[in-house]
XYZ file of N, CA and C in Angstrom:
603
model
N -14.815 -9.541 -1.698
C -15.735 -8.580 -1.727
C -14.966 -7.489 -1.843
N -15.514 -6.238 -2.532
C -15.360 -5.131 -2.738
C -16.297 -4.138 -2.498
N -16.151 -2.651 -2.077
C -17.229 -1.747 -1.819
C -16.889 -0.291 -2.342
N -18.034 0.305 -2.797
C -17.817 1.530 -3.061
C -18.491 2.790 -2.074
N -18.095 3.191 -1.636
C -18.865 4.125 -0.570
C -18.710 5.594 -1.171
N -19.960 6.608 -0.900
C -20.181 7.708 -1.254
C -20.315 8.602 -0.059
N -19.836 9.638 0.201
C -19.561 10.105 1.655
C -20.170 11.850 1.308
N -21.225 12.230 1.430
C -22.038 13.509 0.632
C -22.390 14.377 2.269
N -21.869 15.774 2.159
C -22.693 16.343 3.001
C -22.823 17.603 2.340
N -24.180 18.320 2.902
C -25.138 19.487 2.702
C -25.930 19.879 3.775
N -26.817 20.592 3.011
C -27.703 21.368 4.018
C -28.889 20.275 4.732
N -28.762 20.216 5.680
C -29.716 19.171 6.305
C -31.230 19.371 5.996
N -31.687 20.553 5.476
C -33.083 20.978 5.126
C -33.152 20.447 3.912
N -32.313 19.699 3.329
C -32.477 19.672 1.921
C -32.422 17.742 2.063
N -31.985 17.101 2.899
C -31.376 15.672 3.071
C -32.759 14.743 2.776
N -34.047 15.379 3.082
C -34.954 13.938 2.787
C -35.088 13.610 1.394
N -35.087 14.539 0.640
C -35.145 14.688 -0.835
C -34.390 13.809 -1.363
N -32.888 14.074 -1.091
C -32.158 13.212 -1.404
C -32.084 11.899 -0.923
N -32.283 11.339 0.089
C -32.339 10.310 0.707
C -33.484 9.642 0.153
N -34.560 10.103 -0.198
C -35.891 9.375 -0.495
C -35.704 9.032 -2.130
N -34.652 9.611 -2.720
C -34.217 9.198 -4.155
C -33.450 8.006 -4.063
N -32.425 8.319 -3.406
C -31.542 6.868 -3.146
C -32.187 5.947 -2.900
N -33.015 6.004 -1.919
C -33.448 4.638 -1.501
C -34.642 4.033 -2.312
N -35.298 5.186 -3.362
C -36.040 4.396 -4.440
C -35.396 3.954 -5.556
N -34.326 4.891 -6.051
C -33.798 4.536 -6.973
C -32.488 3.864 -7.345
N -31.550 3.884 -6.260
C -30.122 3.186 -6.125
C -30.201 1.882 -6.318
N -31.004 1.311 -5.268
C -31.013 0.036 -5.672
C -31.678 -0.786 -6.799
N -32.301 -0.378 -7.538
C -33.051 -0.704 -9.057
C -31.766 -0.212 -10.010
N -31.299 0.807 -9.875
C -29.901 1.042 -11.204
C -28.782 -0.093 -10.649
N -28.323 -0.387 -9.458
C -27.384 -0.984 -8.762
C -27.324 -2.464 -9.220
N -28.590 -2.678 -9.000
C -29.151 -4.427 -9.371
C -29.058 -4.911 -10.624
N -28.801 -4.011 -11.712
C -28.866 -4.098 -13.079
C -27.346 -4.465 -13.588
N -26.450 -3.933 -12.534
C -25.079 -3.940 -12.947
C -24.409 -5.566 -12.705
N -23.446 -6.018 -13.416
C -22.506 -7.322 -13.305
C -22.031 -7.231 -11.781
N -22.002 -8.284 -11.123
C -21.269 -8.533 -9.614
C -21.845 -7.572 -8.656
N -22.935 -7.356 -8.742
C -23.767 -6.213 -7.690
C -23.930 -7.522 -6.596
N -23.763 -6.791 -5.588
C -23.942 -7.823 -4.291
C -24.455 -6.805 -2.951
N -24.886 -6.002 -3.061
C -25.732 -5.204 -1.994
C -25.411 -3.861 -2.172
N -26.475 -3.315 -1.108
C -26.192 -1.636 -1.212
C -27.034 -1.099 0.647
N -26.155 -0.375 0.907
C -26.503 0.121 2.248
C -26.668 1.787 2.335
N -27.547 2.481 3.061
C -27.873 3.754 3.043
C -28.025 4.079 4.448
N -26.897 5.303 4.954
C -27.120 5.821 6.212
C -27.054 7.308 5.900
N -27.632 7.624 7.232
C -27.675 9.245 7.077
C -27.842 9.927 8.692
N -27.358 11.140 8.601
C -27.204 12.072 9.705
C -27.926 13.163 9.562
N -28.974 13.016 9.680
C -30.035 14.125 9.174
C -29.819 15.277 10.141
N -29.383 15.559 11.278
C -29.114 16.578 12.257
C -28.028 17.294 11.601
N -26.869 16.838 11.147
C -26.049 17.374 10.763
C -25.612 17.716 8.935
N -26.215 16.621 8.258
C -26.372 16.913 6.742
C -25.484 16.130 6.249
N -25.677 14.884 6.602
C -24.173 13.881 6.010
C -25.296 12.540 5.270
N -24.752 12.174 4.515
C -25.453 10.910 3.730
C -24.222 9.933 3.480
N -24.518 8.836 3.578
C -23.314 7.639 3.590
C -23.962 6.443 2.789
N -23.272 6.263 1.599
C -23.530 4.966 0.980
C -22.611 3.672 0.896
N -22.954 2.560 0.681
C -21.771 1.606 0.313
C -22.530 0.580 -0.577
N -21.987 0.200 -1.486
C -22.383 -0.786 -2.643
C -21.634 -1.881 -2.560
N -21.748 -2.943 -2.539
C -20.973 -4.055 -2.545
C -20.740 -4.831 -3.671
N -19.452 -5.245 -4.046
C -19.579 -6.095 -5.590
C -18.665 -7.438 -5.187
N -18.813 -8.015 -6.138
C -18.118 -9.445 -6.162
C -16.654 -9.270 -6.527
N -16.384 -8.575 -7.233
C -14.820 -7.855 -7.551
C -14.494 -6.880 -8.000
N -12.979 -6.716 -7.887
C -12.609 -4.955 -8.318
C -12.935 -4.569 -9.505
N -12.912 -5.510 -10.397
C -13.379 -4.969 -12.079
C -15.079 -4.578 -11.689
N -15.607 -5.628 -11.212
C -17.407 -5.172 -11.281
C -17.223 -3.669 -10.592
N -16.668 -3.484 -9.684
C -16.696 -2.301 -8.878
C -16.348 -0.867 -9.690
N -15.050 -1.212 -10.604
C -14.900 -0.238 -11.495
C -15.690 0.101 -12.603
N -16.338 -1.267 -13.101
C -16.940 -0.810 -14.225
C -18.355 -0.623 -14.218
N -19.087 -0.616 -12.947
C -20.380 -0.274 -12.466
C -20.196 1.531 -11.896
N -18.936 1.934 -11.691
C -18.821 3.358 -11.582
C -18.786 4.023 -12.782
N -18.289 3.251 -13.831
C -18.194 4.151 -15.231
C -19.832 4.640 -15.557
N -20.517 3.264 -15.137
C -21.944 3.336 -15.536
C -23.062 4.170 -14.936
N -22.775 4.154 -13.547
C -23.436 5.037 -12.915
C -23.259 6.118 -12.286
N -22.149 6.679 -12.547
C -21.693 8.127 -11.838
C -22.351 8.998 -12.356
N -23.165 9.242 -13.352
C -23.720 10.433 -13.813
C -25.207 10.049 -13.123
N -25.525 9.483 -13.208
C -27.094 8.978 -12.466
C -26.751 9.784 -10.734
N -25.624 9.210 -10.447
C -25.216 9.370 -8.793
C -25.473 10.704 -8.811
N -24.806 11.513 -9.690
C -24.346 12.765 -9.385
C -25.751 13.144 -9.308
N -26.897 13.051 -10.352
C -27.944 13.795 -10.448
C -28.755 13.530 -9.050
N -28.821 12.570 -8.603
C -29.562 11.928 -7.120
C -29.044 13.135 -6.195
N -27.882 12.869 -6.074
C -27.122 13.851 -4.882
C -27.094 15.579 -5.118
N -27.156 16.041 -6.352
C -27.061 17.690 -6.825
C -27.990 18.338 -5.777
N -29.156 17.827 -5.607
C -30.254 18.853 -4.921
C -29.521 19.036 -3.322
N -28.850 18.239 -3.109
C -28.411 18.106 -1.486
C -26.812 18.383 -1.572
N -26.276 17.932 -1.916
C -24.625 17.717 -1.793
C -23.827 19.180 -1.902
N -23.179 19.289 -0.927
C -22.149 20.516 -1.228
C -20.826 19.869 -1.435
N -20.267 18.977 -1.064
C -19.381 18.114 -1.497
C -19.498 16.426 -1.290
N -18.965 15.713 -2.326
C -19.314 14.371 -2.429
C -17.688 13.540 -2.735
N -17.824 12.752 -1.823
C -16.499 11.819 -1.860
C -16.842 10.515 -2.219
N -16.193 9.952 -3.281
C -16.224 8.281 -3.664
C -15.067 7.744 -3.725
N -15.288 6.381 -2.878
C -13.949 5.870 -2.701
C -14.193 4.258 -2.851
N -13.019 3.288 -3.440
C -13.442 2.079 -3.600
C -12.378 1.443 -2.532
N -13.215 0.427 -2.119
C -12.294 -0.462 -0.757
C -12.578 -1.878 -1.008
N -11.573 -2.449 -0.195
C -11.541 -4.102 -0.162
C -12.051 -4.337 0.967
N -13.143 -5.543 0.943
C -13.829 -5.468 2.291
C -12.592 -6.682 2.776
N -12.064 -6.376 3.658
C -11.009 -7.445 4.442
C -11.879 -8.416 5.206
N -12.739 -7.713 5.999
C -13.342 -8.721 7.225
C -14.869 -8.267 7.048
N -15.487 -9.187 7.046
C -17.027 -9.018 7.352
C -17.952 -10.358 7.601
N -18.894 -9.791 8.205
C -19.769 -10.665 9.084
C -20.964 -11.086 8.007
N -21.862 -11.801 8.347
C -22.993 -12.220 7.340
C -23.795 -11.240 7.617
N -24.611 -10.983 6.703
C -25.576 -9.745 5.960
C -26.812 -9.829 7.225
N -26.815 -8.628 7.722
C -28.160 -8.452 9.025
C -29.437 -8.294 8.310
N -30.418 -8.671 8.973
C -31.800 -7.948 8.798
C -32.250 -7.060 9.956
N -32.352 -5.791 9.415
C -32.379 -4.770 10.490
C -33.567 -4.034 10.583
N -34.264 -3.390 11.537
C -35.601 -2.864 11.375
C -35.427 -1.404 11.803
N -36.096 -0.346 11.114
C -36.328 0.691 11.139
C -35.621 1.606 12.101
N -35.125 1.397 13.159
C -34.615 1.703 14.242
C -32.866 1.644 14.355
N -32.527 0.997 13.400
C -31.108 0.347 13.633
C -30.058 1.399 13.627
N -28.814 1.392 14.284
C -27.831 2.271 14.487
C -26.761 1.947 14.021
N -25.708 2.759 12.974
C -24.522 2.543 12.554
C -23.099 3.282 12.939
N -22.135 2.504 13.297
C -21.149 3.448 13.875
C -19.830 3.275 12.832
N -19.026 4.324 12.381
C -18.225 4.361 11.560
C -16.939 4.733 11.972
N -15.799 4.038 12.129
C -14.617 4.495 12.779
C -13.695 4.445 11.570
N -13.050 5.674 11.370
C -11.898 5.662 9.921
C -10.538 5.706 10.713
N -9.671 4.811 10.055
C -8.331 4.774 10.386
C -7.310 5.173 9.389
N -6.182 5.228 9.607
C -4.947 5.216 9.179
C -4.177 4.128 9.704
N -3.261 3.416 8.682
C -2.175 2.288 9.152
C -0.916 2.352 8.273
N 0.092 2.089 8.703
C 1.058 2.120 7.848
C 0.817 0.521 7.044
N 0.981 0.883 5.435
C 0.652 0.030 4.373
C 1.247 -1.434 5.073
N 2.675 -1.435 5.680
C 3.344 -2.966 5.977
C 2.829 -3.433 6.909
N 1.827 -2.623 7.927
C 1.043 -2.980 8.959
C -0.329 -3.592 8.784
N -0.834 -3.563 7.260
C -2.470 -3.458 6.948
C -2.569 -5.275 7.632
N -1.655 -6.020 7.065
C -1.926 -7.457 7.282
C -2.112 -7.772 8.788
N -1.327 -7.231 9.707
C -1.290 -7.276 11.029
C -2.506 -7.018 11.592
N -3.005 -5.689 11.190
C -4.455 -5.111 11.381
C -5.502 -5.924 11.175
N -5.432 -6.359 10.063
C -6.738 -7.490 9.548
C -6.786 -8.646 10.278
N -5.654 -9.213 10.696
C -5.715 -10.474 11.611
C -5.923 -10.075 12.904
N -5.637 -8.855 13.495
C -6.154 -8.877 14.956
C -7.520 -8.106 14.696
N -8.206 -7.731 13.829
C -9.653 -7.441 14.046
C -10.273 -8.476 13.938
N -10.082 -9.490 12.990
C -10.596 -10.693 12.570
C -10.658 -11.729 13.655
N -9.422 -11.857 14.215
C -9.096 -12.966 15.580
C -9.384 -12.248 16.996
N -9.309 -11.084 17.161
C -9.345 -10.610 18.499
C -10.430 -9.329 18.686
N -10.442 -8.522 18.038
C -11.792 -7.431 18.062
C -13.087 -7.821 17.673
N -13.026 -8.425 16.677
C -14.521 -8.883 16.213
C -15.191 -9.615 17.140
N -14.433 -10.719 17.715
C -15.471 -11.496 18.541
C -15.721 -10.773 19.679
N -14.840 -9.777 20.256
C -15.822 -8.825 21.111
C -16.748 -7.906 20.870
N -16.619 -7.623 19.389
C -17.752 -6.549 18.879
C -18.896 -7.694 19.023
N -19.083 -8.835 18.544
C -19.806 -9.465 18.319
C -20.465 -10.092 19.697
N -19.775 -9.793 20.625
C -20.254 -10.271 22.085
C -21.335 -8.845 22.784
N -21.030 -7.886 22.269
C -22.134 -6.790 22.774
C -23.528 -6.673 22.281
N -24.412 -6.846 23.263
C -25.457 -6.744 23.045
C -26.146 -5.852 21.887
N -26.803 -6.509 21.089
C -27.421 -5.745 19.747
C -26.668 -5.421 19.012
N -25.514 -6.207 18.349
C -24.623 -6.171 17.450
C -25.448 -7.151 16.391
N -25.142 -6.515 15.214
C -26.085 -7.173 14.091
C -24.873 -7.857 12.935
N -23.904 -6.832 12.529
C -22.872 -7.157 11.736
C -22.003 -6.176 11.678
N -20.753 -6.353 11.213
C -19.252 -5.610 11.263
C -18.774 -5.704 9.850
N -18.037 -4.697 9.245
C -17.078 -4.870 8.166
C -15.885 -4.069 8.219
N -14.725 -4.673 7.906
C -13.627 -3.906 7.710
C -13.257 -3.463 6.208
N -13.091 -2.126 5.756
C -13.022 -1.819 4.535
C -11.382 -1.303 4.592
N -10.837 -1.518 3.604
C -9.247 -1.303 3.609
C -8.962 -0.891 2.217
N -7.963 0.026 2.258
C -6.995 0.811 1.097
C -5.671 0.112 1.168
N -5.111 -1.068 1.232
C -3.988 -1.489 1.666
C -2.768 -0.574 0.947
N -2.881 0.150 0.151
C -1.723 0.630 -0.726
C -1.623 2.034 -0.173
N -2.977 2.745 0.146
C -2.772 4.204 0.999
C -2.800 3.964 2.579
N -2.921 3.106 2.996
C -2.926 2.660 4.321
C -4.047 3.564 5.082
N -5.421 3.324 4.661
C -6.635 3.898 5.313
C -7.610 3.059 5.243
N -8.765 3.067 5.721
C -9.690 2.505 5.639
C -10.937 2.659 6.813
N -12.015 1.849 7.183
C -12.842 1.901 8.270
C -13.217 0.806 8.615
N -13.921 0.907 9.889
C -14.675 -0.220 10.682
C -16.090 0.247 10.698
N -17.197 -0.677 10.009
C -18.402 -0.166 10.488
C -19.356 -1.274 10.910
N -19.979 -0.944 12.332
C -20.404 -1.817 13.057
C -21.916 -1.463 13.183
N -23.223 -2.166 12.825
C -24.379 -2.133 12.610
C -25.046 -2.791 14.175
N -25.844 -2.044 14.771
C -26.496 -2.378 15.664
C -28.164 -2.323 15.538
N -28.752 -3.324 16.300
C -30.133 -3.335 16.422
C -30.951 -2.355 16.411
N -30.603 -1.543 17.196
C -31.579 -0.058 17.422
C -30.609 1.076 17.965
N -31.200 2.309 18.301
C -30.259 3.176 18.622
C -29.889 3.235 20.322
N -30.831 2.285 20.806
C -30.588 2.144 22.329
C -29.428 1.131 22.484
N -29.399 0.172 21.603
C -28.257 -0.558 21.613
C -26.941 0.240 20.967
N -26.909 1.018 20.082
C -25.846 1.748 19.568
C -25.368 2.789 20.712
N -26.139 3.379 21.463
C -25.456 3.929 22.620
C -24.902 3.110 23.552
N -25.554 2.129 23.984
C -25.290 1.441 25.267
C -23.675 0.663 24.708
N -23.428 0.355 23.689
C -22.382 -0.086 23.205
C -20.937 0.781 22.862
N -21.295 2.243 23.233
C -19.823 3.020 22.776
C -18.975 2.467 24.152
N -19.129 2.431 25.198
C -17.948 1.979 26.124
C -17.444 0.937 25.725
N -18.001 -0.513 25.672
C -17.510 -1.704 25.156
C -16.735 -1.497 23.716
N -17.554 -0.793 22.690
C -16.537 -0.743 21.388
C -15.367 0.040 21.521
N -15.473 1.171 22.615
C -14.226 1.870 22.550
C -13.199 0.869 23.276
N -13.230 0.184 24.288
C -12.213 -0.585 24.764
C -11.709 -1.888 23.930
N -12.522 -2.232 23.005
C -12.139 -2.961 21.667
C -11.233 -2.397 21.039
N -11.395 -0.985 20.745
C -10.820 -0.510 19.546
C -9.686 -0.224 20.256
N -9.290 0.163 21.563
C -8.192 0.614 22.228
C -7.243 -0.515 22.301
N -7.612 -1.431 22.540
C -6.745 -2.728 22.359
C -6.221 -3.103 21.011
N -7.046 -2.650 20.139
C -6.410 -2.767 18.577
C -5.582 -1.825 18.342
N -5.857 -0.672 18.975
C -4.708 0.605 18.699
C -3.513 -0.016 19.345
N -3.565 -0.665 20.448
C -2.185 -1.053 21.139
C -1.323 -1.990 20.318
N -2.234 -3.211 19.698
C -1.585 -4.130 19.248
C -1.109 -3.721 17.950
N -1.946 -2.631 16.944
C -1.558 -2.646 15.934
C -0.762 -1.404 15.507
N -0.766 -0.178 16.509
C -0.271 1.071 15.841
C -1.420 1.984 14.644
N -2.358 1.434 14.943
C -3.508 2.062 13.868
C -3.797 3.242 14.477
N -4.093 4.282 13.641
C -4.495 5.728 14.320
C -5.956 6.167 13.989
N -6.549 6.289 14.752
C -8.327 6.437 14.483
C -8.245 8.003 14.128
N -8.988 8.328 13.127
C -9.092 9.292 12.212
C -10.667 10.306 12.705
N -11.561 9.342 12.799
C -12.778 9.761 13.004
C -13.687 8.737 13.595
N -14.724 9.084 14.449
C -15.707 8.282 15.035
C -17.113 8.926 14.585
N -18.088 8.358 13.796
C -19.455 8.975 13.164
C -20.399 7.951 13.742
N -21.826 8.311 13.897
C -22.496 7.438 14.133
C -23.861 8.196 13.273
N -24.331 6.781 12.380
C -25.666 7.257 11.602
C -26.896 6.370 12.094
N -28.067 6.848 11.244
C -29.184 6.157 11.280
C -29.257 4.895 10.227
N -29.806 4.206 10.278
C -29.575 3.254 9.261
C -30.984 3.543 8.433
N -30.719 3.640 6.801
C -32.342 3.792 6.041
C -32.631 2.619 5.709
N -31.275 1.885 5.060
C -31.634 0.550 4.383
C -30.305 -0.373 4.168
N -30.325 -1.618 4.125
C -29.516 -2.648 4.148
C -29.913 -3.852 3.492
N -29.223 -3.876 2.235
C -29.259 -5.185 1.474
C -28.507 -5.722 1.303
N -27.914 -7.253 1.270
C -26.804 -7.757 0.882
C -26.897 -9.148 0.351
N -26.211 -9.693 -0.456
C -26.806 -10.797 -1.090
C -25.470 -11.844 -0.856
């Protein structure tokens, strides 16, 4: 599986219009593309951040859909976004999709890793880190996204509600620290978001 992420930053006062447009229009536009497998929308309304992820069954489907949709995407984001970053990733590790409620929370950890150590990182996350995350109360689903050639990626973990997200910080930090020790991965940033919508086939 492959994932395209869109990370947009802008004026918090204008975020709701953008989020409403993405929630209503993006799934319909994406669903008509070959190889489409899901869509997620996350926000930080206080700081003015929007994060989306669309899932694709192949790298070719990811690339082809971007050619078809980038003009419409720009129109939806324009009223809000000052900067927009679009990336394509391999979904190196992922758990089954979750059915989440309106209070769900999402934590994103971005990282860098030597390309030669990417395999070790995937193996460690799958076999060691992920079972520890799954044992945290309120855990719903997790994904590791990876750009092996550039040595960068992210881990997204979704929790049932904001209380579970907050309560998980210590245990997830411990699991993350163990992964850093085992693999030499460098953590670049840590962010938390509201889950607006999540669908995955």
